[in-house]
Amino acid sequence: MTQEIRSYTMNFGPQHPAAHGVLRLVLEMDGEVVRRADPHVGLLHRATEKLAESKPFNQSIGYMDRLDYVSMMCNEHAYVMAIERLLGVEAPERALWIRTMMDEVTRILNHLMWVGTNGLDLGAMAIFLYAFREREELMDVYEAVSGARMHATYYRPGGVYRDLPDHMPTYRESPWRKKGKQLDRANAWRGGSVLDFIEAFADDFPSKVDEYETLLTENRIWKQRTVGIGVVPPEKALAWGMTGPMLRGSGVAWDLRKKQPYAKYAEVDFDIPVGVQGDCYDRYLVRIEEMRQSVRIIKQCVAWLRANPGPVMSKNFKVSPPSREEMKDDMEALIHHFKLFTEGYCVPEARPTPRSKPPRGNSAATWSRTVRTSRSG
């Protein structure tokens, strides 16, 4: 005698999504259709708040990178804005434009990770390889401006760590890149500055997004696995406190960059893509269009930065360090440097809550006696 089993329970995880905090799902399956999901979150605590209690404020910036491994500089942005607001420090104009541009570089990095790995999870192998092809180019930008490919600590209270370098690192001959046409092709955009490289990438990237859409947007299997799946009505999205593409995919045109602009978002032109059905397919389309809008913003930032050289860090040495040259020639500058990196600085007790708009949703940093960080979306 045989008995047909119509549904079964699957333990999915615990696994490690990009933001630290292990996720486990207990799924009730009917074939490959998920009928019910019981999420278990918070299995790993990062202790960021506790760590920040024992560190000077300027030494906690690196922890913000680690709140989300694919939205690094965006998370730094909220933290340094909170410090600047408490101390009454203003970053130079050029630094604000650089922050705006690098936020959008980070947004593309995040969405490329999402579209590549989500495609892989749903059975599309090629899109992962395509997305990571472009992602590697932007990781090189991270490394060029900050010296680190992931945990940049590039944004600092009072500006950014340094101006965009005049030279973009180039590939050398290796077993994977032979001298000749292959190496020349890899270095085609790398003959000038980092700004030249970003501009060349922005000119080329829309054609790469077209390739992603060719692979997925009208793909029958992709649509079968995303259209009508995970529908979140706008009322429920708002009631659950969703932000980012999850909220806009449900048709709510809320974007912090438009509603409460910071850095230089009030001075750039871009659109807010929104979904109609609130399903997985709409959230995919929102992210695809957001990458195109990020390119628009990046091009506007590049144009301004080319036309307006200037300082990228405040000259308030109570907050930002003096240059190496000044430190070697001036005793007061040396004292500032020593005290800044041994003691840091104190901020007044207040509760500012500046918000930034990382790719996944809103990010905020609030203070009481110690730093409190939070991320939603």
XYZ file of C-alpha atoms in Angstrom, residues 13 24 27 29 39-40 49 59 78 111-112 147 156 160 165 179 201 236 246 249-250 278 318 361:
24
model
C 19.253 27.400 6.943
C 16.596 30.168 9.496
C 9.274 25.866 5.137
C 6.545 22.747 0.836
C 11.209 32.612 9.973
C 13.680 32.466 12.865
C 26.367 48.920 20.232
C 37.211 54.389 15.629
C 24.346 57.839 8.532
C 21.695 45.341 -6.457
C 24.210 43.386 -8.533
C 42.569 50.891 0.146
C 34.884 60.479 8.027
C 36.030 61.798 3.298
C 43.043 59.357 -6.734
C 50.146 40.197 -22.162
C 31.780 52.508 -16.311
C 0.631 45.812 4.681
C 10.341 46.129 -0.593
C 7.848 47.301 -5.080
C 4.425 47.504 -3.421
C 3.886 44.084 -5.002
C 39.477 68.756 16.692
C 16.162 50.436 3.061
